[in-house]
mmCIF file of C-alpha atoms and ligand atoms in Angstrom:
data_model
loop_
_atom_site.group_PDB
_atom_site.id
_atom_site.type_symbol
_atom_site.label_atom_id
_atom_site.label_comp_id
_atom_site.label_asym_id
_atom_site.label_seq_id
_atom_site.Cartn_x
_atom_site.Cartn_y
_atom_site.Cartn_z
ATOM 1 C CA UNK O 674 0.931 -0.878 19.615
ATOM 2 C CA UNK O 675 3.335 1.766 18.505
ATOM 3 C CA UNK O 676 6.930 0.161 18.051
ATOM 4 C CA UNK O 677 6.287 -3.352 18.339
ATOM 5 C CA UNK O 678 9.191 -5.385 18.842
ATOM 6 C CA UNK O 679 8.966 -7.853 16.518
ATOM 7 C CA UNK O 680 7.688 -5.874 13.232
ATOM 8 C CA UNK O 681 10.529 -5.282 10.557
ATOM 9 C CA UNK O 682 8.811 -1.757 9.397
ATOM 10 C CA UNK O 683 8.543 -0.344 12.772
ATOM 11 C CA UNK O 684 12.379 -1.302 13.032
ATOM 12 C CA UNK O 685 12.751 0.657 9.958
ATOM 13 C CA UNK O 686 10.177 3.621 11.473
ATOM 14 C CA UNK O 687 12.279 3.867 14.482
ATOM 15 C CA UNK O 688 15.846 4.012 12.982
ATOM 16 C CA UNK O 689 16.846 0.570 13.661
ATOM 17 C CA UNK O 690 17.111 -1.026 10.368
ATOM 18 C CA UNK O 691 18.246 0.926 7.988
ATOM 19 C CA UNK O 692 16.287 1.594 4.683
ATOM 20 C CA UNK O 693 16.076 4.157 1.706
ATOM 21 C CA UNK O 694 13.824 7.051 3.296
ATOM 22 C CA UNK O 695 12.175 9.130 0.702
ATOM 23 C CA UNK O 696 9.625 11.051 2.773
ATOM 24 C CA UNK O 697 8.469 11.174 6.258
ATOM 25 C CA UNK O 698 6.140 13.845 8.806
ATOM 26 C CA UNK O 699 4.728 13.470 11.781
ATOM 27 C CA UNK O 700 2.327 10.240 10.913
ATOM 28 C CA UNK O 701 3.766 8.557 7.794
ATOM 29 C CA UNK O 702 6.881 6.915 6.039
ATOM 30 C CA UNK O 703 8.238 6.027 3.198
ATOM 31 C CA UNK O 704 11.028 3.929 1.930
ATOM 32 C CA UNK O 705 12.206 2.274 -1.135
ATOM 33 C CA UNK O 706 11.371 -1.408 -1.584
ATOM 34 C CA UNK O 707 14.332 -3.729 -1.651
ATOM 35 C CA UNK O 708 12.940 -5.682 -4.200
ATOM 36 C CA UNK O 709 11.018 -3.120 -6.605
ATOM 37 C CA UNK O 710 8.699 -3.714 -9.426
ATOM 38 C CA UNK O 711 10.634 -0.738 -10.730
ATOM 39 C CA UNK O 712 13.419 1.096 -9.712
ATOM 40 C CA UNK O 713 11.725 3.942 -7.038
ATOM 41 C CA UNK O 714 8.781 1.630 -6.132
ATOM 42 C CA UNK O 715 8.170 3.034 -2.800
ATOM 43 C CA UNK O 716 6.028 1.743 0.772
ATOM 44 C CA UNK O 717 3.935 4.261 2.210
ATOM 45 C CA UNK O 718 3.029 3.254 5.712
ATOM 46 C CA UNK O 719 1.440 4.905 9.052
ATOM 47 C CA UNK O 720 4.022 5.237 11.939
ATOM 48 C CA UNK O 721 2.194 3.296 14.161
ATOM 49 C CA UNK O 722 1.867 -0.069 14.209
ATOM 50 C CA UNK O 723 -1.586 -1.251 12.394
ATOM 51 C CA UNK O 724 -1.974 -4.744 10.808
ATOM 52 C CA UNK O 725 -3.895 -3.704 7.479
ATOM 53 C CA UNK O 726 -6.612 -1.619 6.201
ATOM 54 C CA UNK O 727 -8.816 -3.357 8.265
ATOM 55 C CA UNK O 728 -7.733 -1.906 11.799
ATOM 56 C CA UNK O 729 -6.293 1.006 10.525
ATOM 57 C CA UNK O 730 -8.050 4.099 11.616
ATOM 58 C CA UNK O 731 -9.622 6.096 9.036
ATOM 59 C CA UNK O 732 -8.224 9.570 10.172
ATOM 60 C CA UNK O 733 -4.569 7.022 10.114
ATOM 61 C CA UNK O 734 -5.620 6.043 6.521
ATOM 62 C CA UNK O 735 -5.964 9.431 4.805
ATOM 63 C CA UNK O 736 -2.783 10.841 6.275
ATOM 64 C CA UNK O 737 -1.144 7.513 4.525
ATOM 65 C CA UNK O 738 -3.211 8.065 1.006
ATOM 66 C CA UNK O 739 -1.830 11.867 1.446
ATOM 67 C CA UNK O 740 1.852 10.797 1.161
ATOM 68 C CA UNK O 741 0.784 7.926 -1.501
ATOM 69 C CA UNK O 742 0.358 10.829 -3.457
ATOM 70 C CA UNK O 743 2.829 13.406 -2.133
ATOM 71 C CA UNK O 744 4.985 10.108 -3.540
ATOM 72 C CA UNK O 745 3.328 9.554 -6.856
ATOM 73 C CA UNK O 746 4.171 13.093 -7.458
ATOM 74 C CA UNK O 747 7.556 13.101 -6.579
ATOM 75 C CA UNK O 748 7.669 9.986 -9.128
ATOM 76 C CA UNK O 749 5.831 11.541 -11.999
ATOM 77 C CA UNK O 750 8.876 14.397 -11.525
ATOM 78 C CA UNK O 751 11.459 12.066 -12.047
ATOM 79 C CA UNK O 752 10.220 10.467 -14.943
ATOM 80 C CA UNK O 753 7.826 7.924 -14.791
ATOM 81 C CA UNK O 754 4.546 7.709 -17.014
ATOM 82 C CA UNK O 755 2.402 6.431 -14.028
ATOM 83 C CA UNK O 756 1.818 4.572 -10.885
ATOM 84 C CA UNK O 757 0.229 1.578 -9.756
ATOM 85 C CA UNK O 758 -0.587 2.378 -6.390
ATOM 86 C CA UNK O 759 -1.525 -1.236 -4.724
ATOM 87 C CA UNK O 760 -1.950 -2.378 -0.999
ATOM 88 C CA UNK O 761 -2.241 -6.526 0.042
ATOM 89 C CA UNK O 762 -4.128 -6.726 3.247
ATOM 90 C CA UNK O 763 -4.302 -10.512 4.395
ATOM 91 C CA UNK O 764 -2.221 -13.266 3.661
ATOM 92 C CA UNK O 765 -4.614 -14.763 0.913
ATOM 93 C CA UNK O 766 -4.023 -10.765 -0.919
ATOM 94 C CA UNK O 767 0.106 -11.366 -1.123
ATOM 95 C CA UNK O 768 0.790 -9.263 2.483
ATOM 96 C CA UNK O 769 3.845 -10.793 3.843
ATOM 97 C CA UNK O 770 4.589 -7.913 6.236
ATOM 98 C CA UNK O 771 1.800 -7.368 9.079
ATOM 99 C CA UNK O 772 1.929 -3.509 9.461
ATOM 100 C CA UNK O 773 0.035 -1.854 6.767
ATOM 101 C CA UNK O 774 1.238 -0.127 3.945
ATOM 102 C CA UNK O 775 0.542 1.363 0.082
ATOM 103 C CA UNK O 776 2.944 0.143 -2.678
ATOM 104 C CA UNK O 777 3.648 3.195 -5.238
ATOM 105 C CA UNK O 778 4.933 1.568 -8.248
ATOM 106 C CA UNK O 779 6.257 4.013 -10.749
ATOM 107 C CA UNK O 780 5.357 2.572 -14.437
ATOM 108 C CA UNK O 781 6.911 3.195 -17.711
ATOM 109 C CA UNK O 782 5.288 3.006 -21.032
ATOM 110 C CA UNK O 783 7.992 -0.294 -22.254
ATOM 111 C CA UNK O 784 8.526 -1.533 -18.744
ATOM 112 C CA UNK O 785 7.265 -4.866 -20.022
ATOM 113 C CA UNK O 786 5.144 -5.399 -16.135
ATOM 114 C CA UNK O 787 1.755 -7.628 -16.628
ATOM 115 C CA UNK O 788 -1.625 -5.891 -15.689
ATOM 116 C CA UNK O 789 -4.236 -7.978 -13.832
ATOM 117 C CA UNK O 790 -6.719 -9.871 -16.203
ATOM 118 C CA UNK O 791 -10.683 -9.162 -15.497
ATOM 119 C CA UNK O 792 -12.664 -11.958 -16.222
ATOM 120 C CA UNK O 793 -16.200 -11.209 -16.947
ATOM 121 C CA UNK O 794 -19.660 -12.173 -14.644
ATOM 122 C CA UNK O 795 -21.831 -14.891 -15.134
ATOM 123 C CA UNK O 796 -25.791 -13.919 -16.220
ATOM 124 C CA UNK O 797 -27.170 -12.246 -13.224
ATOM 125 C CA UNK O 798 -23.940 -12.553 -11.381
ATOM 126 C CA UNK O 799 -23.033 -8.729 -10.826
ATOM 127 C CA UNK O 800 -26.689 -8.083 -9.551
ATOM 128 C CA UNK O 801 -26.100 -10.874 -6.992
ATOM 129 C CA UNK O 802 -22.290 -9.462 -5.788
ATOM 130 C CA UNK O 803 -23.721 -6.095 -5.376
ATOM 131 C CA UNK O 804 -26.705 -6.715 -3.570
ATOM 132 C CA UNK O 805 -24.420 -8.817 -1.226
ATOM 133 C CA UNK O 806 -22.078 -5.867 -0.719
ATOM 134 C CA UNK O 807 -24.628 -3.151 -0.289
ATOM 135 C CA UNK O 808 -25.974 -5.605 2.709
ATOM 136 C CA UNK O 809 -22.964 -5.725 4.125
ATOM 137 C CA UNK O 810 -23.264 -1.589 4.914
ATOM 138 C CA UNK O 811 -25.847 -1.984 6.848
HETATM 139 P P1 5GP I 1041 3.510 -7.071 1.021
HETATM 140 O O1 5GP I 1041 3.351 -7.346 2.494
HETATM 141 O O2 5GP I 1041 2.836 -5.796 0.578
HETATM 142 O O3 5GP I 1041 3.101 -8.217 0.138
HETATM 143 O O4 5GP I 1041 5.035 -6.924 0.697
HETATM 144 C C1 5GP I 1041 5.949 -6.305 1.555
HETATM 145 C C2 5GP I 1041 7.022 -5.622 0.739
HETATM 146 O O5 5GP I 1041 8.028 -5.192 1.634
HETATM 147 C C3 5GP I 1041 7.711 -6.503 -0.315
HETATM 148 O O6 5GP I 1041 7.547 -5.902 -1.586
HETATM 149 C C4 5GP I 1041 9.168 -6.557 0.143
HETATM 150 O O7 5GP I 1041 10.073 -6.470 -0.930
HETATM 151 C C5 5GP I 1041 9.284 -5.353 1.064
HETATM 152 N N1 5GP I 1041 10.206 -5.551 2.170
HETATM 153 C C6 5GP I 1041 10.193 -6.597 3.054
HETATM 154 N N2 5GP I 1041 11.149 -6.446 3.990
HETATM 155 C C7 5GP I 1041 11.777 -5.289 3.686
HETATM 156 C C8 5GP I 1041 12.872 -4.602 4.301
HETATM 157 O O8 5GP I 1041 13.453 -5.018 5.300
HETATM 158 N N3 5GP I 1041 13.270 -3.426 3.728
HETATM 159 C C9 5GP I 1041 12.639 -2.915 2.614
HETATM 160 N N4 5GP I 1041 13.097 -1.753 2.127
HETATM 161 N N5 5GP I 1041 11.604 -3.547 2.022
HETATM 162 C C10 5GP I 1041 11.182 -4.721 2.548
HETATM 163 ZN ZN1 ZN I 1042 4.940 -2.434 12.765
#
């Protein structure tokens, strides 16, 4: 899996398309966006190659969430207020590139960027979801 040929981050893991590096160690990197939310929005992603979330390993996964933050940090020192910190896994979420990865989005208090809008549950409707997603544990 590791460097396939046709993946556009792996390129950028292994040196062969260049990108703004802002952190890497011995399981994760991460680069600048080129088309940010906000200036220093930065992609967190494992080494390896790994689709999404859902066949990334979990051991994989918390080395990526460590640098998510390592990268918040680093974020909150140069000035931001806060940090979306947002990951699309499958085509119907917005993932365009198929090798996982964690957007860090610095915010700023008048950076004038939409929040998602909650809409609330029908009558019984939560009750129903939950018990669904509890099942699915099992
Ligand atoms: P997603 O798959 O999470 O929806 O979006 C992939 C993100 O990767 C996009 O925000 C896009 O701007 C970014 N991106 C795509 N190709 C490149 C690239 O070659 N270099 C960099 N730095 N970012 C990229
Ligand atoms: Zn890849």
């Amino acid at each position: 899996m590791a460097g396939m040929s046709d993946c556009i981050f792996c390129k950028i893991v292994a040196g062969k398309i260049p990108a703004e590096k802002v952190y890497e160690d011995e399981y994760t990197f991460a680069f600048l966006d080129l088309n940010p939310v906000n200036p220093g929005h930065t992609l967190v992603l494992p080494k390896k190659h790994f689709l999404n979330i859902f066949d990334t390993p979990e051991e994989t996964l918390s080395h990526v969430v460590i640098t998510a933050k390592k990268v918040a940090t680093a974020l909150k020192k140069t000035g931001c207020d806060g940090v979306n910190i947002v990951s699309n896994n499958g085509g119907i979420s917005g993932q365009i590139v198929f090798h996982a990865h964690i957007h860090v989005i610095p915010r700023l208090a008048d950076d004038g960027r939409e929040q998602w809008h909650g809409k609330p549950y029908a009558e019984g409707e939560m009750q129903q979801t939950g018990e669904k997603i509890r099942n699915a544990f099992i």
